[in-house]
Amino acid sequence: MIINRLELKQFRNYESLELDLSPGTNILYGNNAQGKTNILEALYVACTTKSHKKSKDREMIRFGSEEAHIRLLLEKKEIPYKIDTHLRKSKKKSIAVNGLPLRRASELMGIANVVFFSPEDLNIIKNGPAERRRFIDMELCQLDKMYLSDLTNYNKCLGQKNALLKEIISDRQKRDSLIDTLDIWDEQLVFYGERVISRREKFLQELNEIIHVEHRNLTGSDDDFQICYEPDAKAEDFSVKLKNSRAKDLRYGSANVGPQRDDINFLLNGVDIRKYGSQGQQRTVSLALKMSEIELVKREIHDAPVLLLDDVLSELDSNRQRYLLESIGSIQTVITCTGLDEFIRNRFEIDRVFYVENANVTEQSKKGS
Ligand SMILES: Nc1ncnc2c1ncn2[C@@H]1O[C@H](COP(=O)(O)OP(=O)(O)OP(=O)(O)O)[C@@H](O)[C@H]1O
Ligand SMILES: [Mg+2]
């Protein structure tokens, strides 16, 4: 897949932008707070309907405006697509593909695949389980429409069950009749939850097959590296565990068991590096994980995703920089940075260089090769 062009109107600090991209490597460089990441965010929103940093639609609309437009022209297996995303302050966003409005945002899934890589991703091992679940969900929701639908339904039911639990605690009179309705939510939670857990398990098994190769290439060592899924409840045990947690749920006023508490473990020669890894080891694994994600997406969609690198190079030492740049290979990439030193030092071939200053983007002559 190749993104050929991005057009923005009233998005973040851009009043208007028209940007033609190269199918190879594109660099957006400039000082802080000029609008580099905003471009990557727009690309990510246009491809996935959501912001990579979980911003609300209204936050992405330019201050003082009521709506924002993102237009993306892309090509996939030689078929052109035009994706129009229209963000509105007080209404749901609307999306049209080739001029035809989608009934639901989720219908966009499967058309455009992007992998976003930000400095926060380098802390995924160090950070809490919520970040690691988000890593799984951000990717699986793009790859698998059923997963997106199962997860959305699961979370809706979870929200309803938690609201009900709170009501039960506060309303003593209705307590018994309300408790009966908990069964209905639990049934739904088991149905969707089992599917979410099974899909996550398969995803992590597939990642595991790839990651030890990436890790070996990165470190040049023979270390045994494993990534393992740590479900709070296995799919086959979920129903029983949910039943057994009823008393606890009622005590705490929230649901205590389920995929909302899953985690991923990383074992280096059998040692849990979330707890015992050095900072350098943790970063290497984070990088390997991200590289494996790209490889997995390639395999699943039989095509290359577009890679969005938000200021990650400056966070890596020169070995890891070189590894990342070499691994990009032929994938279309949009990279943000504050300077071009890393590319020059690594003699990295850049196809297009854009300078970003106060929401103005101007193309520069090629540097770095
Ligand atoms: N809704 C909005 N309307 C107008 N401006 C906005 C909006 N949201 C963010 N901004 C502005 O966008 C700018 C930040 O842009 P961005 O995050 O793309 O910067 P950057 O070039 O990536 O900087 P850095 O190098 O620090 O990461 C800030 O000046 C911020 O005030
Ligand atoms: Mg930025």
CSV table of C-alpha atoms and ligand atoms in Angstrom, one decimal:
chain,number,residue,atom,x,y,z
A,1,MET,CA,0.0,0.0,0.0
A,2,ILE,CA,1.2,3.5,-0.9
A,3,ILE,CA,-0.1,6.8,0.4
A,4,ASN,CA,0.3,9.3,-2.5
A,5,ARG,CA,-1.3,12.4,-1.1
A,6,LEU,CA,-2.6,14.0,2.1
A,7,GLU,CA,-4.9,17.0,2.2
A,8,LEU,CA,-6.0,18.7,5.4
A,9,LYS,CA,-8.4,21.5,6.3
A,10,GLN,CA,-8.7,22.9,9.8
A,11,PHE,CA,-6.9,19.9,11.3
A,12,ARG,CA,-4.9,20.7,14.5
A,13,ASN,CA,-2.6,23.7,13.6
A,14,TYR,CA,-3.2,23.3,9.9
A,15,GLU,CA,-5.6,25.7,8.2
A,16,SER,CA,-4.9,23.9,5.0
A,17,LEU,CA,-2.3,21.5,3.7
A,18,GLU,CA,-1.6,19.6,0.5
A,19,LEU,CA,1.2,17.1,0.7
A,20,ASP,CA,2.4,14.7,-2.0
A,21,LEU,CA,4.4,11.8,-0.6
A,22,SER,CA,7.1,9.6,-2.1
A,23,PRO,CA,6.5,5.8,-2.1
A,24,GLY,CA,9.8,5.5,-0.4
A,25,THR,CA,11.1,7.4,2.6
A,26,ASN,CA,9.7,10.8,3.5
A,27,ILE,CA,11.2,13.0,6.2
A,28,LEU,CA,9.3,15.8,8.0
A,29,TYR,CA,11.8,17.8,10.0
A,30,GLY,CA,11.6,21.0,11.9
A,31,ASN,CA,11.6,22.5,15.4
A,32,ASN,CA,9.4,21.5,18.3
A,33,ALA,CA,5.6,22.3,18.2
A,34,GLN,CA,5.5,23.1,14.4
A,35,GLY,CA,3.1,20.4,13.3
A,36,LYS,CA,5.2,17.3,12.4
A,37,THR,CA,3.4,14.8,14.6
A,38,ASN,CA,0.1,16.3,13.6
A,39,ILE,CA,0.7,15.1,10.0
A,40,LEU,CA,1.4,11.6,11.2
A,41,GLU,CA,-1.7,11.8,13.4
A,42,ALA,CA,-3.8,12.8,10.4
A,43,LEU,CA,-2.5,9.9,8.4
A,44,TYR,CA,-3.2,7.5,11.2
A,45,VAL,CA,-6.8,8.9,11.7
A,46,ALA,CA,-7.5,8.6,7.9
A,47,CYS,CA,-6.3,4.9,7.9
A,48,THR,CA,-7.8,3.7,11.2
A,49,THR,CA,-10.5,6.3,12.1
A,50,LYS,CA,-8.8,7.0,15.5
A,51,SER,CA,-5.9,9.1,16.8
A,52,HIS,CA,-2.8,7.2,17.8
A,53,LYS,CA,-2.7,9.1,21.0
A,54,LYS,CA,-6.4,8.5,21.8
A,55,SER,CA,-7.3,12.2,21.2
A,56,LYS,CA,-11.0,12.9,20.8
A,57,ASP,CA,-12.3,14.1,17.4
A,58,ARG,CA,-13.1,17.6,18.8
A,59,GLU,CA,-9.5,18.0,20.0
A,60,MET,CA,-8.1,17.5,16.5
A,61,ILE,CA,-10.3,20.2,15.0
A,62,ARG,CA,-8.4,23.5,14.7
A,63,PHE,CA,-9.0,25.9,17.5
A,64,GLY,CA,-11.9,28.2,16.5
A,65,SER,CA,-13.3,25.8,13.8
A,66,GLU,CA,-16.3,23.6,13.9
A,67,GLU,CA,-15.0,20.9,11.6
A,68,ALA,CA,-11.9,19.4,10.1
A,69,HIS,CA,-11.3,17.4,6.9
A,70,ILE,CA,-8.7,14.9,6.1
A,71,ARG,CA,-8.4,13.5,2.5
A,72,LEU,CA,-6.1,10.6,1.7
A,73,LEU,CA,-5.2,9.4,-1.7
A,74,LEU,CA,-3.7,5.9,-1.7
A,75,GLU,CA,-3.1,3.0,-3.8
A,76,LYS,CA,-3.4,-0.7,-2.8
A,77,LYS,CA,-2.5,-3.5,-5.2
A,78,GLU,CA,-2.8,-0.9,-8.0
A,79,ILE,CA,-6.3,0.1,-7.0
A,80,PRO,CA,-6.7,3.8,-6.1
A,81,TYR,CA,-8.7,4.8,-3.0
A,82,LYS,CA,-9.8,8.2,-1.8
A,83,ILE,CA,-10.6,8.3,1.9
A,84,ASP,CA,-12.4,11.4,3.1
A,85,THR,CA,-12.7,11.9,6.9
A,86,HIS,CA,-14.8,14.7,8.2
A,87,LEU,CA,-14.5,15.4,11.9
A,88,ARG,CA,-17.2,17.5,13.5
A,89,LYS,CA,-17.3,19.1,16.9
A,90,SER,CA,-20.8,18.0,18.1
A,91,LYS,CA,-21.5,15.0,15.9
A,92,LYS,CA,-19.9,11.7,15.0
A,93,LYS,CA,-17.3,11.7,12.3
A,94,SER,CA,-18.3,10.8,8.8
A,95,ILE,CA,-16.1,8.8,6.4
A,96,ALA,CA,-16.4,8.3,2.7
A,97,VAL,CA,-14.4,6.0,0.5
A,98,ASN,CA,-14.2,6.9,-3.2
A,99,GLY,CA,-17.1,9.3,-2.6
A,100,LEU,CA,-19.4,6.7,-1.0
A,101,PRO,CA,-20.3,7.4,2.7
A,102,LEU,CA,-19.7,4.5,5.1
A,103,ARG,CA,-22.5,3.5,7.4
A,104,ARG,CA,-20.1,2.8,10.2
A,105,ALA,CA,-16.5,3.9,10.8
A,106,SER,CA,-15.5,0.2,11.3
A,107,GLU,CA,-16.2,-0.5,7.6
A,108,LEU,CA,-13.0,1.3,6.8
A,109,MET,CA,-11.0,-1.5,8.3
A,110,GLY,CA,-9.0,-3.6,5.9
A,111,ILE,CA,-8.4,-0.8,3.4
A,112,ALA,CA,-5.4,1.0,4.8
A,113,ASN,CA,-2.8,-0.5,7.1
A,114,VAL,CA,-0.3,1.6,9.1
A,115,VAL,CA,2.1,0.9,11.8
A,116,PHE,CA,2.8,3.9,14.1
A,117,PHE,CA,6.0,3.9,16.1
A,118,SER,CA,6.5,6.6,18.7
A,119,PRO,CA,9.0,7.0,21.5
A,120,GLU,CA,6.4,5.8,24.0
A,121,ASP,CA,6.5,2.4,22.2
A,122,LEU,CA,10.1,2.1,23.5
A,123,ASN,CA,8.7,2.0,27.0
A,124,ILE,CA,6.2,-0.7,26.4
A,125,ILE,CA,8.1,-3.2,28.4
A,126,LYS,CA,8.7,-0.8,31.3
A,127,ASN,CA,5.2,0.6,31.4
A,128,GLY,CA,2.1,-1.0,32.8
A,129,PRO,CA,-0.1,-3.8,31.3
A,130,ALA,CA,-2.6,-1.2,29.9
A,131,GLU,CA,0.0,-0.1,27.3
A,132,ARG,CA,0.7,-3.7,26.3
A,133,ARG,CA,-3.0,-4.4,25.8
A,134,ARG,CA,-3.2,-1.3,23.7
A,135,PHE,CA,-0.4,-2.5,21.6
A,136,ILE,CA,-2.3,-5.7,20.8
A,137,ASP,CA,-5.6,-3.9,20.3
A,138,MET,CA,-4.2,-1.2,18.0
A,139,GLU,CA,-2.9,-3.8,15.7
A,140,LEU,CA,-5.6,-6.5,15.9
A,141,CYS,CA,-8.4,-3.9,15.3
A,142,GLN,CA,-6.7,-3.0,12.0
A,143,LEU,CA,-6.1,-6.6,10.9
A,144,ASP,CA,-9.3,-8.2,12.0
A,145,LYS,CA,-12.8,-6.7,11.7
A,146,MET,CA,-14.3,-9.5,13.8
A,147,TYR,CA,-11.8,-8.7,16.6
A,148,LEU,CA,-12.8,-5.0,16.5
A,149,SER,CA,-16.4,-5.9,16.7
A,150,ASP,CA,-15.9,-8.5,19.5
A,151,LEU,CA,-13.8,-6.1,21.5
A,152,THR,CA,-16.2,-3.2,21.0
A,153,ASN,CA,-19.1,-5.4,22.2
A,154,TYR,CA,-17.1,-6.8,25.1
A,155,ASN,CA,-16.2,-3.3,26.3
A,156,LYS,CA,-19.8,-2.1,25.9
A,157,CYS,CA,-21.1,-5.0,28.1
A,158,LEU,CA,-18.3,-4.4,30.6
A,159,GLY,CA,-19.3,-0.8,30.9
A,160,GLN,CA,-23.0,-1.8,31.4
A,161,LYS,CA,-22.0,-4.4,34.0
A,162,ASN,CA,-19.8,-2.0,35.9
A,163,ALA,CA,-22.6,0.6,35.9
A,164,LEU,CA,-25.0,-2.1,37.2
A,165,LEU,CA,-22.6,-3.2,39.9
A,166,LYS,CA,-22.4,0.4,41.2
A,167,GLU,CA,-26.2,0.7,41.2
A,168,ILE,CA,-26.5,-2.5,43.2
A,169,ILE,CA,-24.1,-1.1,45.8
A,170,SER,CA,-26.0,2.2,46.1
A,171,ASP,CA,-29.6,1.0,45.8
A,172,ARG,CA,-30.2,-1.5,48.6
A,173,GLN,CA,-33.9,-1.8,47.9
A,174,LYS,CA,-33.5,-2.9,44.3
A,175,ARG,CA,-30.5,-5.0,45.1
A,176,ASP,CA,-32.0,-8.5,44.6
A,177,SER,CA,-33.8,-7.8,41.3
A,178,LEU,CA,-30.7,-6.0,39.9
A,179,ILE,CA,-28.4,-8.9,40.9
A,180,ASP,CA,-30.6,-11.2,38.7
A,181,THR,CA,-29.8,-9.0,35.6
A,182,LEU,CA,-26.1,-9.5,36.2
A,183,ASP,CA,-26.4,-12.9,34.6
A,184,ILE,CA,-27.4,-11.4,31.3
A,185,TRP,CA,-24.3,-9.3,31.1
A,186,ASP,CA,-22.1,-12.2,32.2
A,187,GLU,CA,-23.5,-14.3,29.4
A,188,GLN,CA,-22.6,-11.6,26.9
A,189,LEU,CA,-19.2,-11.0,28.4
A,190,VAL,CA,-18.4,-14.7,28.2
A,191,PHE,CA,-19.5,-14.8,24.5
A,192,TYR,CA,-17.4,-11.9,23.4
A,193,GLY,CA,-14.6,-12.3,25.9
A,194,GLU,CA,-13.8,-15.9,24.9
A,195,ARG,CA,-13.4,-14.6,21.3
A,196,VAL,CA,-11.2,-11.7,22.3
A,197,ILE,CA,-8.9,-13.9,24.4
A,198,SER,CA,-8.6,-16.6,21.7
A,199,ARG,CA,-7.7,-14.0,19.0
A,200,ARG,CA,-5.1,-12.4,21.3
A,201,GLU,CA,-3.6,-15.7,22.0
A,202,LYS,CA,-3.2,-16.5,18.2
A,203,PHE,CA,-1.8,-13.0,17.5
A,204,LEU,CA,0.9,-13.4,20.2
A,205,GLN,CA,1.8,-16.9,19.1
A,206,GLU,CA,2.3,-15.5,15.6
A,207,LEU,CA,4.4,-12.6,16.9
A,208,ASN,CA,6.4,-15.0,19.0
A,209,GLU,CA,7.4,-16.9,15.8
A,210,ILE,CA,8.8,-13.7,14.4
A,211,ILE,CA,10.2,-11.9,17.4
A,212,HIS,CA,13.1,-14.2,18.3
A,213,VAL,CA,14.5,-13.7,14.8
A,214,GLU,CA,14.2,-9.9,15.1
A,215,HIS,CA,15.8,-10.0,18.5
A,216,ARG,CA,18.6,-12.2,17.4
A,217,ASN,CA,19.3,-9.9,14.4
A,218,LEU,CA,19.3,-6.9,16.7
A,219,THR,CA,21.6,-8.2,19.4
A,220,GLY,CA,23.7,-10.6,17.4
A,221,SER,CA,23.3,-13.1,20.2
A,222,ASP,CA,21.9,-16.6,20.6
A,223,ASP,CA,19.7,-15.6,23.5
A,224,ASP,CA,16.4,-17.4,23.8
A,225,PHE,CA,13.7,-14.9,23.5
A,226,GLN,CA,10.0,-15.6,24.1
A,227,ILE,CA,6.9,-13.5,24.2
A,228,CYS,CA,4.0,-15.0,26.0
A,229,TYR,CA,0.4,-14.1,26.4
A,230,GLU,CA,-0.7,-13.8,30.1
A,231,PRO,CA,-4.5,-13.9,29.9
A,232,ASP,CA,-6.2,-13.0,33.2
A,233,ALA,CA,-8.5,-15.9,32.4
A,234,LYS,CA,-8.0,-18.4,29.6
A,235,ALA,CA,-10.8,-18.6,27.1
A,236,GLU,CA,-11.9,-22.1,28.4
A,237,ASP,CA,-11.8,-20.9,32.0
A,238,PHE,CA,-13.4,-17.5,31.6
A,239,SER,CA,-17.0,-18.5,32.2
A,240,VAL,CA,-16.1,-20.3,35.5
A,241,LYS,CA,-13.8,-17.6,36.7
A,242,LEU,CA,-16.4,-15.0,36.0
A,243,LYS,CA,-19.0,-16.9,38.1
A,244,ASN,CA,-16.5,-17.3,40.9
A,245,SER,CA,-15.7,-13.6,41.0
A,246,ARG,CA,-19.3,-12.5,41.5
A,247,ALA,CA,-19.0,-11.9,45.3
A,248,LYS,CA,-15.8,-9.9,44.7
A,249,ASP,CA,-17.4,-7.9,41.9
A,250,LEU,CA,-20.2,-7.0,44.2
A,251,ARG,CA,-17.8,-6.0,46.9
A,252,TYR,CA,-15.7,-3.7,44.7
A,253,GLY,CA,-18.4,-2.5,42.4
A,254,SER,CA,-16.5,-3.4,39.3
A,255,ALA,CA,-15.8,-6.5,37.2
A,256,ASN,CA,-12.6,-8.2,38.4
A,257,VAL,CA,-11.9,-10.9,35.8
A,258,GLY,CA,-11.4,-10.8,32.1
A,259,PRO,CA,-9.4,-9.6,29.1
A,260,GLN,CA,-9.4,-6.1,30.5
A,261,ARG,CA,-6.7,-7.4,32.8
A,262,ASP,CA,-4.6,-9.3,30.3
A,263,ASP,CA,-0.8,-8.8,30.0
A,264,ILE,CA,2.1,-9.9,27.8
A,265,ASN,CA,5.3,-11.3,29.3
A,266,PHE,CA,8.7,-11.2,27.7
A,267,LEU,CA,11.2,-13.9,28.7
A,268,LEU,CA,14.9,-13.5,27.9
A,269,ASN,CA,16.6,-16.9,28.6
A,270,GLY,CA,13.6,-17.6,30.9
A,271,VAL,CA,13.9,-14.4,32.9
A,272,ASP,CA,10.9,-11.9,33.0
A,273,ILE,CA,12.5,-8.8,31.6
A,274,ARG,CA,9.6,-6.6,32.6
A,275,LYS,CA,10.9,-7.1,36.2
A,276,TYR,CA,14.6,-7.9,35.7
A,277,GLY,CA,15.6,-6.5,32.4
A,278,SER,CA,18.1,-3.6,32.1
A,279,GLN,CA,16.8,-0.4,30.4
A,280,GLY,CA,18.9,-1.3,27.3
A,281,GLN,CA,17.4,-4.8,27.2
A,282,GLN,CA,13.9,-3.5,27.6
A,283,ARG,CA,14.4,-1.0,24.7
A,284,THR,CA,15.9,-3.6,22.5
A,285,VAL,CA,12.9,-5.9,23.1
A,286,SER,CA,10.5,-3.0,22.5
A,287,LEU,CA,12.2,-2.3,19.2
A,288,ALA,CA,12.2,-6.0,18.2
A,289,LEU,CA,8.5,-6.1,19.1
A,290,LYS,CA,7.7,-3.2,16.8
A,291,MET,CA,9.7,-4.7,14.0
A,292,SER,CA,7.9,-8.0,14.5
A,293,GLU,CA,4.6,-6.1,14.3
A,294,ILE,CA,5.5,-4.8,10.8
A,295,GLU,CA,6.5,-8.2,9.7
A,296,LEU,CA,3.3,-9.8,11.0
A,297,VAL,CA,1.2,-7.2,9.3
A,298,LYS,CA,3.0,-7.8,6.0
A,299,ARG,CA,2.3,-11.6,6.3
A,300,GLU,CA,-1.4,-11.1,7.2
A,301,ILE,CA,-2.3,-8.6,4.5
A,302,HIS,CA,0.1,-9.9,1.8
A,303,ASP,CA,1.3,-6.3,1.3
A,304,ALA,CA,3.4,-3.8,3.1
A,305,PRO,CA,1.9,-1.4,5.6
A,306,VAL,CA,2.9,2.2,5.7
A,307,LEU,CA,5.3,3.0,8.6
A,308,LEU,CA,4.9,6.2,10.6
A,309,LEU,CA,8.0,6.9,12.8
A,310,ASP,CA,7.4,9.8,15.2
A,311,ASP,CA,10.8,11.0,16.4
A,312,VAL,CA,12.1,7.6,17.4
A,313,LEU,CA,15.5,7.7,15.8
A,314,SER,CA,16.8,10.3,18.3
A,315,GLU,CA,15.9,7.9,21.1
A,316,LEU,CA,18.0,5.0,19.8
A,317,ASP,CA,21.8,4.5,19.9
A,318,SER,CA,23.6,4.3,16.5
A,319,ASN,CA,23.4,0.4,16.3
A,320,ARG,CA,19.7,0.4,16.8
A,321,GLN,CA,19.3,3.3,14.5
A,322,ARG,CA,21.1,1.5,11.7
A,323,TYR,CA,19.1,-1.6,12.3
A,324,LEU,CA,15.8,0.2,12.2
A,325,LEU,CA,16.7,2.1,9.0
A,326,GLU,CA,18.0,-1.0,7.3
A,327,SER,CA,14.8,-2.9,8.3
A,328,ILE,CA,12.6,-0.2,6.7
A,329,GLY,CA,13.8,-1.4,3.3
A,330,SER,CA,11.2,-0.9,0.7
A,331,ILE,CA,8.3,0.0,3.0
A,332,GLN,CA,6.8,3.5,2.5
A,333,THR,CA,7.8,5.5,5.6
A,334,VAL,CA,7.0,8.9,7.0
A,335,ILE,CA,9.6,9.9,9.6
A,336,THR,CA,9.4,13.0,11.8
A,337,CYS,CA,12.6,14.4,13.4
A,338,THR,CA,14.1,17.7,14.5
A,339,GLY,CA,17.3,17.3,12.5
A,340,LEU,CA,18.8,15.2,9.7
A,341,ASP,CA,22.0,14.2,11.4
A,342,GLU,CA,20.9,10.6,12.0
A,343,PHE,CA,20.3,10.1,8.2
A,344,ILE,CA,23.5,11.7,7.2
A,345,ARG,CA,25.5,9.7,9.7
A,346,ASN,CA,23.9,6.4,8.6
A,347,ARG,CA,24.2,7.4,4.9
A,348,PHE,CA,20.6,6.7,4.6
A,349,GLU,CA,18.9,7.3,1.3
A,350,ILE,CA,15.9,9.7,1.6
A,351,ASP,CA,13.4,10.2,-1.2
A,352,ARG,CA,11.7,13.4,-0.1
A,353,VAL,CA,12.5,15.9,2.7
A,354,PHE,CA,10.0,18.4,4.0
A,355,TYR,CA,10.7,21.2,6.3
A,356,VAL,CA,7.8,22.0,8.7
A,357,GLU,CA,7.5,25.4,10.3
A,358,ASN,CA,4.4,26.8,12.0
A,359,ALA,CA,2.1,24.5,9.9
A,360,ASN,CA,3.8,25.3,6.6
A,361,VAL,CA,5.4,22.4,4.9
A,362,THR,CA,8.0,23.1,2.2
A,363,GLU,CA,10.0,20.5,0.2
A,364,GLN,CA,13.8,20.7,0.4
A,365,SER,CA,16.3,19.3,-1.9
A,366,LYS,CA,17.4,15.7,-1.0
A,367,LYS,CA,20.0,15.3,1.8
A,368,GLY,CA,21.6,12.5,3.6
A,369,SER,CA,22.5,10.1,0.8
B,1,LIG,N1,-6.8,21.6,17.8
B,1,LIG,C1,-5.7,22.4,17.6
B,1,LIG,N2,-5.8,23.6,17.0
B,1,LIG,C2,-4.8,24.3,16.7
B,1,LIG,N3,-3.5,24.0,17.1
B,1,LIG,C3,-3.3,22.8,17.7
B,1,LIG,C4,-4.4,22.0,18.0
B,1,LIG,N4,-3.9,20.9,18.6
B,1,LIG,C5,-2.6,21.1,18.7
B,1,LIG,N5,-2.2,22.2,18.2
B,1,LIG,C6,-0.9,22.8,18.1
B,1,LIG,O1,0.0,22.0,17.3
B,1,LIG,C7,1.3,22.2,17.7
B,1,LIG,C8,2.0,20.8,18.0
B,1,LIG,O2,2.1,20.2,16.8
B,1,LIG,P1,2.9,18.8,16.8
B,1,LIG,O3,2.6,17.9,18.0
B,1,LIG,O4,2.7,18.2,15.4
B,1,LIG,O5,4.4,19.4,16.9
B,1,LIG,P2,5.8,18.7,16.5
B,1,LIG,O6,6.3,19.5,15.3
B,1,LIG,O7,5.6,17.2,16.3
B,1,LIG,O8,6.7,19.0,17.7
B,1,LIG,P3,7.7,18.1,18.6
B,1,LIG,O9,9.0,18.1,17.8
B,1,LIG,O10,7.8,18.8,19.8
B,1,LIG,O11,7.1,16.8,18.7
B,1,LIG,C9,1.3,22.9,19.0
B,1,LIG,O12,1.8,24.2,18.8
B,1,LIG,C10,-0.2,22.9,19.4
B,1,LIG,O13,-0.6,24.1,20.1
B,2,MG,MG,6.1,15.6,17.5
